[in-house]
Every structure is written in C-alpha cells, then in structure tokens.
C-alpha cells in the first residue's frame, strides 16, 4: 500500500480494522514520512542484506526495509495487527511476519533458516517499555549480525551512546561498548508519532565488533560486576560493589588497588580497561 506514513491513510486503515492503540505495548506509530526511509538507508537495508525488524505496527518501516533489502523478517507481538499487515504489505513477496514476543524467538535459528548467504542487520522503532532488555538480548546472544539500528527515547539514546568515563554512562553503556561501536544518527521529534509520546526520540546504530575486548576470562562474572558497580549511582566503586555483591569493603578495596585505581573512583569515571582489570582482580579474591 502506498503512502503508509500518510496520517490519513493510517487513520483510515486503523479505523477499518477497528484498531485501538495499546499503551502497554509501546504503540506509538511513525507518521512522519521522512523518518523510515532514513532508518532503512542508515540501517544497512540494501543489496546482500536480510533485515530483522522488531515491532511492525502497521508496517511503515517494514515496507521501506523491504524496498531495499533482499528479505525482511518482522516480529510483532500484537495479533490484532496481523490482518492489518496482510493489507498494508500485500504488494511485497520478500517479507515474513512472525506473530510473537521477540524475547521468545530463537534468533540464531531464525537467522540460519531465513537468511542463508546474506548479511544480517536489525532495524526497529523499539517499544519504549522494553528498549534496554531487547538491546541487551540482541548483543549478549552474539548473533551473527552486522548492525542494530533502533529508534529509542532520547534519554535512553544518550545513555546508550555515552562515551566511557563520562557522566551519562550506565551498566548498559558498558555492555554496548563491549560488543559494538555505538553512533547517534539523528533526532526525531515527538510530533512524528501517533499518538505523540511525551518525549522526543533518536535513532542510534550499533556496529557489531568482530572481536570483543581482550582480557575477560568469564563474561558472566564481568557483567555481574558491571551491574553491581552501577547499582547505586554516584557512589564509589568500592561502596556500590561491596553492597551489591555482599562482599566486605576490604576485599573490594584490595581489588580496586590491585587493578591500579584510586579507592575514591566512581564507576562513571572508569574506562573499559579499568572494568576488565577490576573484575579479573575481584575474581581472584572471591
Ligand atoms: N514500527 C512501527 C512504527 O514505526 O510505526 C511500530 C513501532 S511501535 C513504537 C512498537 C511496536 O512493537 C508495536 O507495534 C508493538 O505492538 C510492538 N511490540 C511491543 N512489544 C513487543 C515485543 N515484546 N515483541 C515484538 N513486538 C513488540
């Protein structure tokens, strides 16, 4: 269907299907025609690429991806959208829709089954209630993908793209930096959505690293330490980690000193190398 991001076309389709927006599923659909082509182009949708989309809505981004990529597999949780998508994406023969929660889909299998011989990218206007869990799941699963391009709320985007050692860093930033190079691409105003949310958004891209940083002997332990470090914002590393992991302060202080940092250091001041050295020293002591 043409003009899928035209607001009167969208209203007409939704009305005919008796569709009402679900706030709890983060349903704010894009109605600004310039945004989806930009996401598709900057998100690696092109020759030789298969794209996984998360959350189709009525298919406005899905169709822009399908115009450019070899194949699109889109995962949408809301079964009420299935008849809508049958109508709006009718003209495409390179789209497969999976009606499921993305957190329940075996993405390794999906990539093996659907994208043989293709490079793979993920593109999505993510539902806001589950932004970080989806991004962490995509990164931690070590999927064979080139990039993840997502629209998120502005504040989340700033945290996800923060440079290590700056105030905006959180546990999710360390994970993002560990697995990828994050880039802020462009901002999208709240008026570009229906219904309009209370905040502006931005589009960011994670280019997946071929090799993760060296020196981490146990990733599970590393990320446990990172989460503990940020469990109490603005506290010192020693205080946060000792209370979150339940270790005495002397042990944590030993690990901080052994890792070559001052005892007063706060997690947001640490580099990736600092986190790696600290978690390795802590591992030896516990
Ligand atoms: N891509 C569309 C657009 O840009 O207009 C819709 C984006 S809307 C912000 C998020 C979409 O994700 C909704 O269609 C919602 O139903 C879907 N969704 C929410 N939670 C989901 C989940 N756990 N798995 C898959 N889709 C989900």
mmCIF file with all atom_site columns, N, CA, C and O and ligand atoms in Angstrom, residues 24-31 36 53-62 75-78 81 100-103 124-130 134 151 193, ligand 1:
data_model
loop_
_atom_site.group_PDB
_atom_site.id
_atom_site.type_symbol
_atom_site.label_atom_id
_atom_site.label_alt_id
_atom_site.label_comp_id
_atom_site.label_asym_id
_atom_site.label_entity_id
_atom_site.label_seq_id
_atom_site.pdbx_PDB_ins_code
_atom_site.Cartn_x
_atom_site.Cartn_y
_atom_site.Cartn_z
_atom_site.occupancy
_atom_site.B_iso_or_equiv
_atom_site.pdbx_formal_charge
_atom_site.auth_seq_id
_atom_site.auth_comp_id
_atom_site.auth_asym_id
_atom_site.auth_atom_id
_atom_site.pdbx_PDB_model_num
ATOM   1   N N   . UNK A 1 24  ? 0.470  -0.178  26.777 1.00 0.00 ? 24  UNK A N   1
ATOM   2   C CA  . UNK A 1 24  ? 1.390  -1.097  27.457 1.00 0.00 ? 24  UNK A CA  1
ATOM   3   C C   . UNK A 1 24  ? 2.318  -1.817  26.468 1.00 0.00 ? 24  UNK A C   1
ATOM   4   O O   . UNK A 1 24  ? 3.368  -2.313  26.856 1.00 0.00 ? 24  UNK A O   1
ATOM   5   N N   . UNK A 1 25  ? 1.943  -1.861  25.183 1.00 0.00 ? 25  UNK A N   1
ATOM   6   C CA  . UNK A 1 25  ? 2.851  -2.462  24.188 1.00 0.00 ? 25  UNK A CA  1
ATOM   7   C C   . UNK A 1 25  ? 3.726  -1.400  23.511 1.00 0.00 ? 25  UNK A C   1
ATOM   8   O O   . UNK A 1 25  ? 4.406  -1.682  22.528 1.00 0.00 ? 25  UNK A O   1
ATOM   9   N N   . UNK A 1 26  ? 3.685  -0.173  24.013 1.00 0.00 ? 26  UNK A N   1
ATOM   10  C CA  . UNK A 1 26  ? 4.546  0.888   23.465 1.00 0.00 ? 26  UNK A CA  1
ATOM   11  C C   . UNK A 1 26  ? 4.172  1.255   22.036 1.00 0.00 ? 26  UNK A C   1
ATOM   12  O O   . UNK A 1 26  ? 5.040  1.516   21.203 1.00 0.00 ? 26  UNK A O   1
ATOM   13  N N   . UNK A 1 27  ? 2.860  1.269   21.752 1.00 0.00 ? 27  UNK A N   1
ATOM   14  C CA  . UNK A 1 27  ? 2.442  1.505   20.358 1.00 0.00 ? 27  UNK A CA  1
ATOM   15  C C   . UNK A 1 27  ? 2.323  2.994   20.016 1.00 0.00 ? 27  UNK A C   1
ATOM   16  O O   . UNK A 1 27  ? 1.252  3.599   20.144 1.00 0.00 ? 27  UNK A O   1
ATOM   17  N N   . UNK A 1 28  ? 3.431  3.571   19.599 1.00 0.00 ? 28  UNK A N   1
ATOM   18  C CA  . UNK A 1 28  ? 3.438  4.920   19.038 1.00 0.00 ? 28  UNK A CA  1
ATOM   19  C C   . UNK A 1 28  ? 3.934  4.756   17.605 1.00 0.00 ? 28  UNK A C   1
ATOM   20  O O   . UNK A 1 28  ? 5.115  4.472   17.378 1.00 0.00 ? 28  UNK A O   1
ATOM   21  N N   . UNK A 1 29  ? 3.041  4.890   16.643 1.00 0.00 ? 29  UNK A N   1
ATOM   22  C CA  . UNK A 1 29  ? 3.392  4.592   15.259 1.00 0.00 ? 29  UNK A CA  1
ATOM   23  C C   . UNK A 1 29  ? 3.936  5.836   14.560 1.00 0.00 ? 29  UNK A C   1
ATOM   24  O O   . UNK A 1 29  ? 3.472  6.960   14.793 1.00 0.00 ? 29  UNK A O   1
ATOM   25  N N   . UNK A 1 30  ? 4.899  5.617   13.670 1.00 0.00 ? 30  UNK A N   1
ATOM   26  C CA  . UNK A 1 30  ? 5.513  6.746   12.958 1.00 0.00 ? 30  UNK A CA  1
ATOM   27  C C   . UNK A 1 30  ? 4.583  7.297   11.891 1.00 0.00 ? 30  UNK A C   1
ATOM   28  O O   . UNK A 1 30  ? 4.038  6.536   11.082 1.00 0.00 ? 30  UNK A O   1
ATOM   29  N N   . UNK A 1 31  ? 4.421  8.609   11.876 1.00 0.00 ? 31  UNK A N   1
ATOM   30  C CA  . UNK A 1 31  ? 3.575  9.229   10.849 1.00 0.00 ? 31  UNK A CA  1
ATOM   31  C C   . UNK A 1 31  ? 4.335  10.330  10.106 1.00 0.00 ? 31  UNK A C   1
ATOM   32  O O   . UNK A 1 31  ? 3.740  11.109  9.385  1.00 0.00 ? 31  UNK A O   1
ATOM   33  N N   . UNK A 1 36  ? 11.272 6.834   8.154  1.00 0.00 ? 36  UNK A N   1
ATOM   34  C CA  . UNK A 1 36  ? 11.534 5.416   7.859  1.00 0.00 ? 36  UNK A CA  1
ATOM   35  C C   . UNK A 1 36  ? 12.539 5.198   6.723  1.00 0.00 ? 36  UNK A C   1
ATOM   36  O O   . UNK A 1 36  ? 13.420 4.326   6.846  1.00 0.00 ? 36  UNK A O   1
ATOM   37  N N   . UNK A 1 53  ? 13.173 -7.054  11.649 1.00 0.00 ? 53  UNK A N   1
ATOM   38  C CA  . UNK A 1 53  ? 12.530 -5.889  12.262 1.00 0.00 ? 53  UNK A CA  1
ATOM   39  C C   . UNK A 1 53  ? 11.792 -6.348  13.528 1.00 0.00 ? 53  UNK A C   1
ATOM   40  O O   . UNK A 1 53  ? 11.200 -7.435  13.543 1.00 0.00 ? 53  UNK A O   1
ATOM   41  N N   . UNK A 1 54  ? 11.813 -5.516  14.554 1.00 0.00 ? 54  UNK A N   1
ATOM   42  C CA  . UNK A 1 54  ? 11.092 -5.841  15.803 1.00 0.00 ? 54  UNK A CA  1
ATOM   43  C C   . UNK A 1 54  ? 9.972  -4.823  15.973 1.00 0.00 ? 54  UNK A C   1
ATOM   44  O O   . UNK A 1 54  ? 10.240 -3.616  16.065 1.00 0.00 ? 54  UNK A O   1
ATOM   45  N N   . UNK A 1 55  ? 8.727  -5.297  15.981 1.00 0.00 ? 55  UNK A N   1
ATOM   46  C CA  . UNK A 1 55  ? 7.586  -4.399  16.180 1.00 0.00 ? 55  UNK A CA  1
ATOM   47  C C   . UNK A 1 55  ? 7.213  -3.663  14.905 1.00 0.00 ? 55  UNK A C   1
ATOM   48  O O   . UNK A 1 55  ? 7.719  -2.591  14.612 1.00 0.00 ? 55  UNK A O   1
ATOM   49  N N   . UNK A 1 56  ? 6.286  -4.247  14.142 1.00 0.00 ? 56  UNK A N   1
ATOM   50  C CA  . UNK A 1 56  ? 5.958  -3.685  12.818 1.00 0.00 ? 56  UNK A CA  1
ATOM   51  C C   . UNK A 1 56  ? 4.975  -2.523  12.867 1.00 0.00 ? 56  UNK A C   1
ATOM   52  O O   . UNK A 1 56  ? 4.939  -1.724  11.942 1.00 0.00 ? 56  UNK A O   1
ATOM   53  N N   . UNK A 1 57  ? 4.122  -2.454  13.926 1.00 0.00 ? 57  UNK A N   1
ATOM   54  C CA  . UNK A 1 57  ? 2.995  -1.526  13.829 1.00 0.00 ? 57  UNK A CA  1
ATOM   55  C C   . UNK A 1 57  ? 2.191  -1.875  12.599 1.00 0.00 ? 57  UNK A C   1
ATOM   56  O O   . UNK A 1 57  ? 1.905  -3.057  12.338 1.00 0.00 ? 57  UNK A O   1
ATOM   57  N N   . UNK A 1 58  ? 1.875  -0.869  11.770 1.00 0.00 ? 58  UNK A N   1
ATOM   58  C CA  . UNK A 1 58  ? 1.119  -1.191  10.559 1.00 0.00 ? 58  UNK A CA  1
ATOM   59  C C   . UNK A 1 58  ? 2.045  -1.440  9.358  1.00 0.00 ? 58  UNK A C   1
ATOM   60  O O   . UNK A 1 58  ? 1.589  -1.558  8.223  1.00 0.00 ? 58  UNK A O   1
ATOM   61  N N   . UNK A 1 59  ? 3.359  -1.465  9.613  1.00 0.00 ? 59  UNK A N   1
ATOM   62  C CA  . UNK A 1 59  ? 4.285  -1.856  8.544  1.00 0.00 ? 59  UNK A CA  1
ATOM   63  C C   . UNK A 1 59  ? 4.965  -0.706  7.825  1.00 0.00 ? 59  UNK A C   1
ATOM   64  O O   . UNK A 1 59  ? 5.537  -0.899  6.750  1.00 0.00 ? 59  UNK A O   1
ATOM   65  N N   . UNK A 1 60  ? 4.959  0.463   8.428  1.00 0.00 ? 60  UNK A N   1
ATOM   66  C CA  . UNK A 1 60  ? 5.513  1.626   7.741  1.00 0.00 ? 60  UNK A CA  1
ATOM   67  C C   . UNK A 1 60  ? 7.027  1.511   7.539  1.00 0.00 ? 60  UNK A C   1
ATOM   68  O O   . UNK A 1 60  ? 7.545  1.801   6.444  1.00 0.00 ? 60  UNK A O   1
ATOM   69  N N   . UNK A 1 61  ? 7.749  1.036   8.562  1.00 0.00 ? 61  UNK A N   1
ATOM   70  C CA  . UNK A 1 61  ? 9.196  0.809   8.398  1.00 0.00 ? 61  UNK A CA  1
ATOM   71  C C   . UNK A 1 61  ? 9.442  -0.486  7.633  1.00 0.00 ? 61  UNK A C   1
ATOM   72  O O   . UNK A 1 61  ? 10.341 -0.559  6.785  1.00 0.00 ? 61  UNK A O   1
ATOM   73  N N   . UNK A 1 62  ? 8.615  -1.489  7.900  1.00 0.00 ? 62  UNK A N   1
ATOM   74  C CA  . UNK A 1 62  ? 8.754  -2.792  7.226  1.00 0.00 ? 62  UNK A CA  1
ATOM   75  C C   . UNK A 1 62  ? 8.800  -2.619  5.708  1.00 0.00 ? 62  UNK A C   1
ATOM   76  O O   . UNK A 1 62  ? 9.634  -3.201  5.022  1.00 0.00 ? 62  UNK A O   1
ATOM   77  N N   . UNK A 1 75  ? 9.045  -9.254  13.451 1.00 0.00 ? 75  UNK A N   1
ATOM   78  C CA  . UNK A 1 75  ? 8.435  -9.929  14.616 1.00 0.00 ? 75  UNK A CA  1
ATOM   79  C C   . UNK A 1 75  ? 7.516  -8.935  15.322 1.00 0.00 ? 75  UNK A C   1
ATOM   80  O O   . UNK A 1 75  ? 7.969  -7.856  15.728 1.00 0.00 ? 75  UNK A O   1
ATOM   81  N N   . UNK A 1 76  ? 6.240  -9.269  15.422 1.00 0.00 ? 76  UNK A N   1
ATOM   82  C CA  . UNK A 1 76  ? 5.259  -8.367  16.048 1.00 0.00 ? 76  UNK A CA  1
ATOM   83  C C   . UNK A 1 76  ? 4.428  -9.164  17.044 1.00 0.00 ? 76  UNK A C   1
ATOM   84  O O   . UNK A 1 76  ? 3.844  -10.191 16.712 1.00 0.00 ? 76  UNK A O   1
ATOM   85  N N   . UNK A 1 77  ? 4.329  -8.643  18.257 1.00 0.00 ? 77  UNK A N   1
ATOM   86  C CA  . UNK A 1 77  ? 3.653  -9.371  19.341 1.00 0.00 ? 77  UNK A CA  1
ATOM   87  C C   . UNK A 1 77  ? 2.126  -9.293  19.243 1.00 0.00 ? 77  UNK A C   1
ATOM   88  O O   . UNK A 1 77  ? 1.418  -10.201 19.690 1.00 0.00 ? 77  UNK A O   1
ATOM   89  N N   . UNK A 1 78  ? 1.588  -8.231  18.650 1.00 0.00 ? 78  UNK A N   1
ATOM   90  C CA  . UNK A 1 78  ? 0.146  -7.950  18.721 1.00 0.00 ? 78  UNK A CA  1
ATOM   91  C C   . UNK A 1 78  ? -0.609 -8.631  17.573 1.00 0.00 ? 78  UNK A C   1
ATOM   92  O O   . UNK A 1 78  ? -0.520 -8.191  16.413 1.00 0.00 ? 78  UNK A O   1
ATOM   93  N N   . UNK A 1 81  ? -2.694 -6.896  14.820 1.00 0.00 ? 81  UNK A N   1
ATOM   94  C CA  . UNK A 1 81  ? -2.091 -6.224  13.661 1.00 0.00 ? 81  UNK A CA  1
ATOM   95  C C   . UNK A 1 81  ? -1.920 -7.157  12.453 1.00 0.00 ? 81  UNK A C   1
ATOM   96  O O   . UNK A 1 81  ? -1.622 -6.688  11.351 1.00 0.00 ? 81  UNK A O   1
ATOM   97  N N   . UNK A 1 100 ? 4.837  -12.974 17.439 1.00 0.00 ? 100 UNK A N   1
ATOM   98  C CA  . UNK A 1 100 ? 5.374  -13.495 18.710 1.00 0.00 ? 100 UNK A CA  1
ATOM   99  C C   . UNK A 1 100 ? 6.070  -12.368 19.464 1.00 0.00 ? 100 UNK A C   1
ATOM   100 O O   . UNK A 1 100 ? 6.325  -11.293 18.902 1.00 0.00 ? 100 UNK A O   1
ATOM   101 N N   . UNK A 1 101 ? 6.377  -12.640 20.716 1.00 0.00 ? 101 UNK A N   1
ATOM   102 C CA  . UNK A 1 101 ? 7.192  -11.745 21.525 1.00 0.00 ? 101 UNK A CA  1
ATOM   103 C C   . UNK A 1 101 ? 8.650  -11.953 21.118 1.00 0.00 ? 101 UNK A C   1
ATOM   104 O O   . UNK A 1 101 ? 9.134  -13.093 21.145 1.00 0.00 ? 101 UNK A O   1
ATOM   105 N N   . UNK A 1 102 ? 9.350  -10.903 20.744 1.00 0.00 ? 102 UNK A N   1
ATOM   106 C CA  . UNK A 1 102 ? 10.731 -11.058 20.264 1.00 0.00 ? 102 UNK A CA  1
ATOM   107 C C   . UNK A 1 102 ? 11.608 -11.754 21.304 1.00 0.00 ? 102 UNK A C   1
ATOM   108 O O   . UNK A 1 102 ? 12.553 -12.459 20.953 1.00 0.00 ? 102 UNK A O   1
ATOM   109 N N   . UNK A 1 103 ? 11.257 -11.600 22.585 1.00 0.00 ? 103 UNK A N   1
ATOM   110 C CA  . UNK A 1 103 ? 12.081 -12.211 23.630 1.00 0.00 ? 103 UNK A CA  1
ATOM   111 C C   . UNK A 1 103 ? 11.935 -13.739 23.630 1.00 0.00 ? 103 UNK A C   1
ATOM   112 O O   . UNK A 1 103 ? 12.738 -14.429 24.251 1.00 0.00 ? 103 UNK A O   1
ATOM   113 N N   . UNK A 1 124 ? 14.686 -1.281  13.941 1.00 0.00 ? 124 UNK A N   1
ATOM   114 C CA  . UNK A 1 124 ? 13.410 -1.231  14.660 1.00 0.00 ? 124 UNK A CA  1
ATOM   115 C C   . UNK A 1 124 ? 13.140 0.130   15.261 1.00 0.00 ? 124 UNK A C   1
ATOM   116 O O   . UNK A 1 124 ? 14.058 0.861   15.627 1.00 0.00 ? 124 UNK A O   1
ATOM   117 N N   . UNK A 1 125 ? 11.866 0.438   15.316 1.00 0.00 ? 125 UNK A N   1
ATOM   118 C CA  . UNK A 1 125 ? 11.391 1.516   16.172 1.00 0.00 ? 125 UNK A CA  1
ATOM   119 C C   . UNK A 1 125 ? 10.907 0.798   17.427 1.00 0.00 ? 125 UNK A C   1
ATOM   120 O O   . UNK A 1 125 ? 9.810  0.255   17.454 1.00 0.00 ? 125 UNK A O   1
ATOM   121 N N   . UNK A 1 126 ? 11.774 0.751   18.438 1.00 0.00 ? 126 UNK A N   1
ATOM   122 C CA  . UNK A 1 126 ? 11.532 -0.159  19.575 1.00 0.00 ? 126 UNK A CA  1
ATOM   123 C C   . UNK A 1 126 ? 10.411 0.312   20.482 1.00 0.00 ? 126 UNK A C   1
ATOM   124 O O   . UNK A 1 126 ? 10.266 1.514   20.728 1.00 0.00 ? 126 UNK A O   1
ATOM   125 N N   . UNK A 1 127 ? 9.628  -0.651  21.018 1.00 0.00 ? 127 UNK A N   1
ATOM   126 C CA  . UNK A 1 127 ? 8.652  -0.279  22.054 1.00 0.00 ? 127 UNK A CA  1
ATOM   127 C C   . UNK A 1 127 ? 9.417  0.199   23.294 1.00 0.00 ? 127 UNK A C   1
ATOM   128 O O   . UNK A 1 127 ? 10.366 -0.456  23.730 1.00 0.00 ? 127 UNK A O   1
ATOM   129 N N   . UNK A 1 128 ? 9.016  1.351   23.843 1.00 0.00 ? 128 UNK A N   1
ATOM   130 C CA  . UNK A 1 128 ? 9.829  2.003   24.865 1.00 0.00 ? 128 UNK A CA  1
ATOM   131 C C   . UNK A 1 128 ? 9.918  1.216   26.173 1.00 0.00 ? 128 UNK A C   1
ATOM   132 O O   . UNK A 1 128 ? 10.914 1.288   26.870 1.00 0.00 ? 128 UNK A O   1
ATOM   133 N N   . UNK A 1 129 ? 8.879  0.427   26.470 1.00 0.00 ? 129 UNK A N   1
ATOM   134 C CA  . UNK A 1 129 ? 8.867  -0.234  27.775 1.00 0.00 ? 129 UNK A CA  1
ATOM   135 C C   . UNK A 1 129 ? 9.929  -1.324  27.899 1.00 0.00 ? 129 UNK A C   1
ATOM   136 O O   . UNK A 1 129 ? 10.212 -1.807  28.989 1.00 0.00 ? 129 UNK A O   1
ATOM   137 N N   . UNK A 1 130 ? 10.512 -1.707  26.762 1.00 0.00 ? 130 UNK A N   1
ATOM   138 C CA  . UNK A 1 130 ? 11.411 -2.877  26.796 1.00 0.00 ? 130 UNK A CA  1
ATOM   139 C C   . UNK A 1 130 ? 12.700 -2.621  25.982 1.00 0.00 ? 130 UNK A C   1
ATOM   140 O O   . UNK A 1 130 ? 13.386 -3.541  25.557 1.00 0.00 ? 130 UNK A O   1
ATOM   141 N N   . UNK A 1 134 ? 15.685 -5.545  25.195 1.00 0.00 ? 134 UNK A N   1
ATOM   142 C CA  . UNK A 1 134 ? 15.814 -6.034  23.805 1.00 0.00 ? 134 UNK A CA  1
ATOM   143 C C   . UNK A 1 134 ? 17.239 -5.817  23.305 1.00 0.00 ? 134 UNK A C   1
ATOM   144 O O   . UNK A 1 134 ? 17.863 -6.714  22.733 1.00 0.00 ? 134 UNK A O   1
ATOM   145 N N   . UNK A 1 151 ? 15.296 3.095   16.920 1.00 0.00 ? 151 UNK A N   1
ATOM   146 C CA  . UNK A 1 151 ? 14.780 4.349   17.460 1.00 0.00 ? 151 UNK A CA  1
ATOM   147 C C   . UNK A 1 151 ? 14.446 4.100   18.920 1.00 0.00 ? 151 UNK A C   1
ATOM   148 O O   . UNK A 1 151 ? 13.764 3.107   19.259 1.00 0.00 ? 151 UNK A O   1
ATOM   149 N N   . UNK A 1 193 ? 4.986  10.979  15.760 1.00 0.00 ? 193 UNK A N   1
ATOM   150 C CA  . UNK A 1 193 ? 4.322  9.727   16.136 1.00 0.00 ? 193 UNK A CA  1
ATOM   151 C C   . UNK A 1 193 ? 2.823  9.913   16.366 1.00 0.00 ? 193 UNK A C   1
ATOM   152 O O   . UNK A 1 193 ? 2.378  10.996  16.744 1.00 0.00 ? 193 UNK A O   1
HETATM 153 N N1  . LIG B 2 .   ? 7.447  0.022   13.503 1.00 0.00 ? 1   LIG B N1  1
HETATM 154 C C1  . LIG B 2 .   ? 6.198  0.705   13.775 1.00 0.00 ? 1   LIG B C1  1
HETATM 155 C C2  . LIG B 2 .   ? 6.325  2.185   13.505 1.00 0.00 ? 1   LIG B C2  1
HETATM 156 O O1  . LIG B 2 .   ? 7.475  2.670   13.461 1.00 0.00 ? 1   LIG B O1  1
HETATM 157 O O2  . LIG B 2 .   ? 5.322  2.849   13.339 1.00 0.00 ? 1   LIG B O2  1
HETATM 158 C C3  . LIG B 2 .   ? 5.699  0.462   15.206 1.00 0.00 ? 1   LIG B C3  1
HETATM 159 C C4  . LIG B 2 .   ? 6.633  0.911   16.311 1.00 0.00 ? 1   LIG B C4  1
HETATM 160 S S1  . LIG B 2 .   ? 5.896  0.879   17.930 1.00 0.00 ? 1   LIG B S1  1
HETATM 161 C C5  . LIG B 2 .   ? 6.954  2.038   18.762 1.00 0.00 ? 1   LIG B C5  1
HETATM 162 C C6  . LIG B 2 .   ? 6.444  -0.654  18.648 1.00 0.00 ? 1   LIG B C6  1
HETATM 163 C C7  . LIG B 2 .   ? 5.820  -1.930  18.085 1.00 0.00 ? 1   LIG B C7  1
HETATM 164 O O3  . LIG B 2 .   ? 6.393  -3.049  18.783 1.00 0.00 ? 1   LIG B O3  1
HETATM 165 C C8  . LIG B 2 .   ? 4.327  -2.046  18.283 1.00 0.00 ? 1   LIG B C8  1
HETATM 166 O O4  . LIG B 2 .   ? 3.724  -2.447  17.078 1.00 0.00 ? 1   LIG B O4  1
HETATM 167 C C9  . LIG B 2 .   ? 4.153  -3.119  19.362 1.00 0.00 ? 1   LIG B C9  1
HETATM 168 O O5  . LIG B 2 .   ? 2.954  -3.866  19.249 1.00 0.00 ? 1   LIG B O5  1
HETATM 169 C C10 . LIG B 2 .   ? 5.379  -3.995  19.112 1.00 0.00 ? 1   LIG B C10 1
HETATM 170 N N2  . LIG B 2 .   ? 5.866  -4.747  20.285 1.00 0.00 ? 1   LIG B N2  1
HETATM 171 C C11 . LIG B 2 .   ? 5.762  -4.388  21.589 1.00 0.00 ? 1   LIG B C11 1
HETATM 172 N N3  . LIG B 2 .   ? 6.367  -5.305  22.372 1.00 0.00 ? 1   LIG B N3  1
HETATM 173 C C12 . LIG B 2 .   ? 6.853  -6.269  21.548 1.00 0.00 ? 1   LIG B C12 1
HETATM 174 C C13 . LIG B 2 .   ? 7.572  -7.495  21.779 1.00 0.00 ? 1   LIG B C13 1
HETATM 175 N N4  . LIG B 2 .   ? 7.914  -7.881  23.004 1.00 0.00 ? 1   LIG B N4  1
HETATM 176 N N5  . LIG B 2 .   ? 7.906  -8.262  20.706 1.00 0.00 ? 1   LIG B N5  1
HETATM 177 C C14 . LIG B 2 .   ? 7.553  -7.854  19.444 1.00 0.00 ? 1   LIG B C14 1
HETATM 178 N N6  . LIG B 2 .   ? 6.881  -6.709  19.176 1.00 0.00 ? 1   LIG B N6  1
HETATM 179 C C15 . LIG B 2 .   ? 6.544  -5.926  20.208 1.00 0.00 ? 1   LIG B C15 1
#
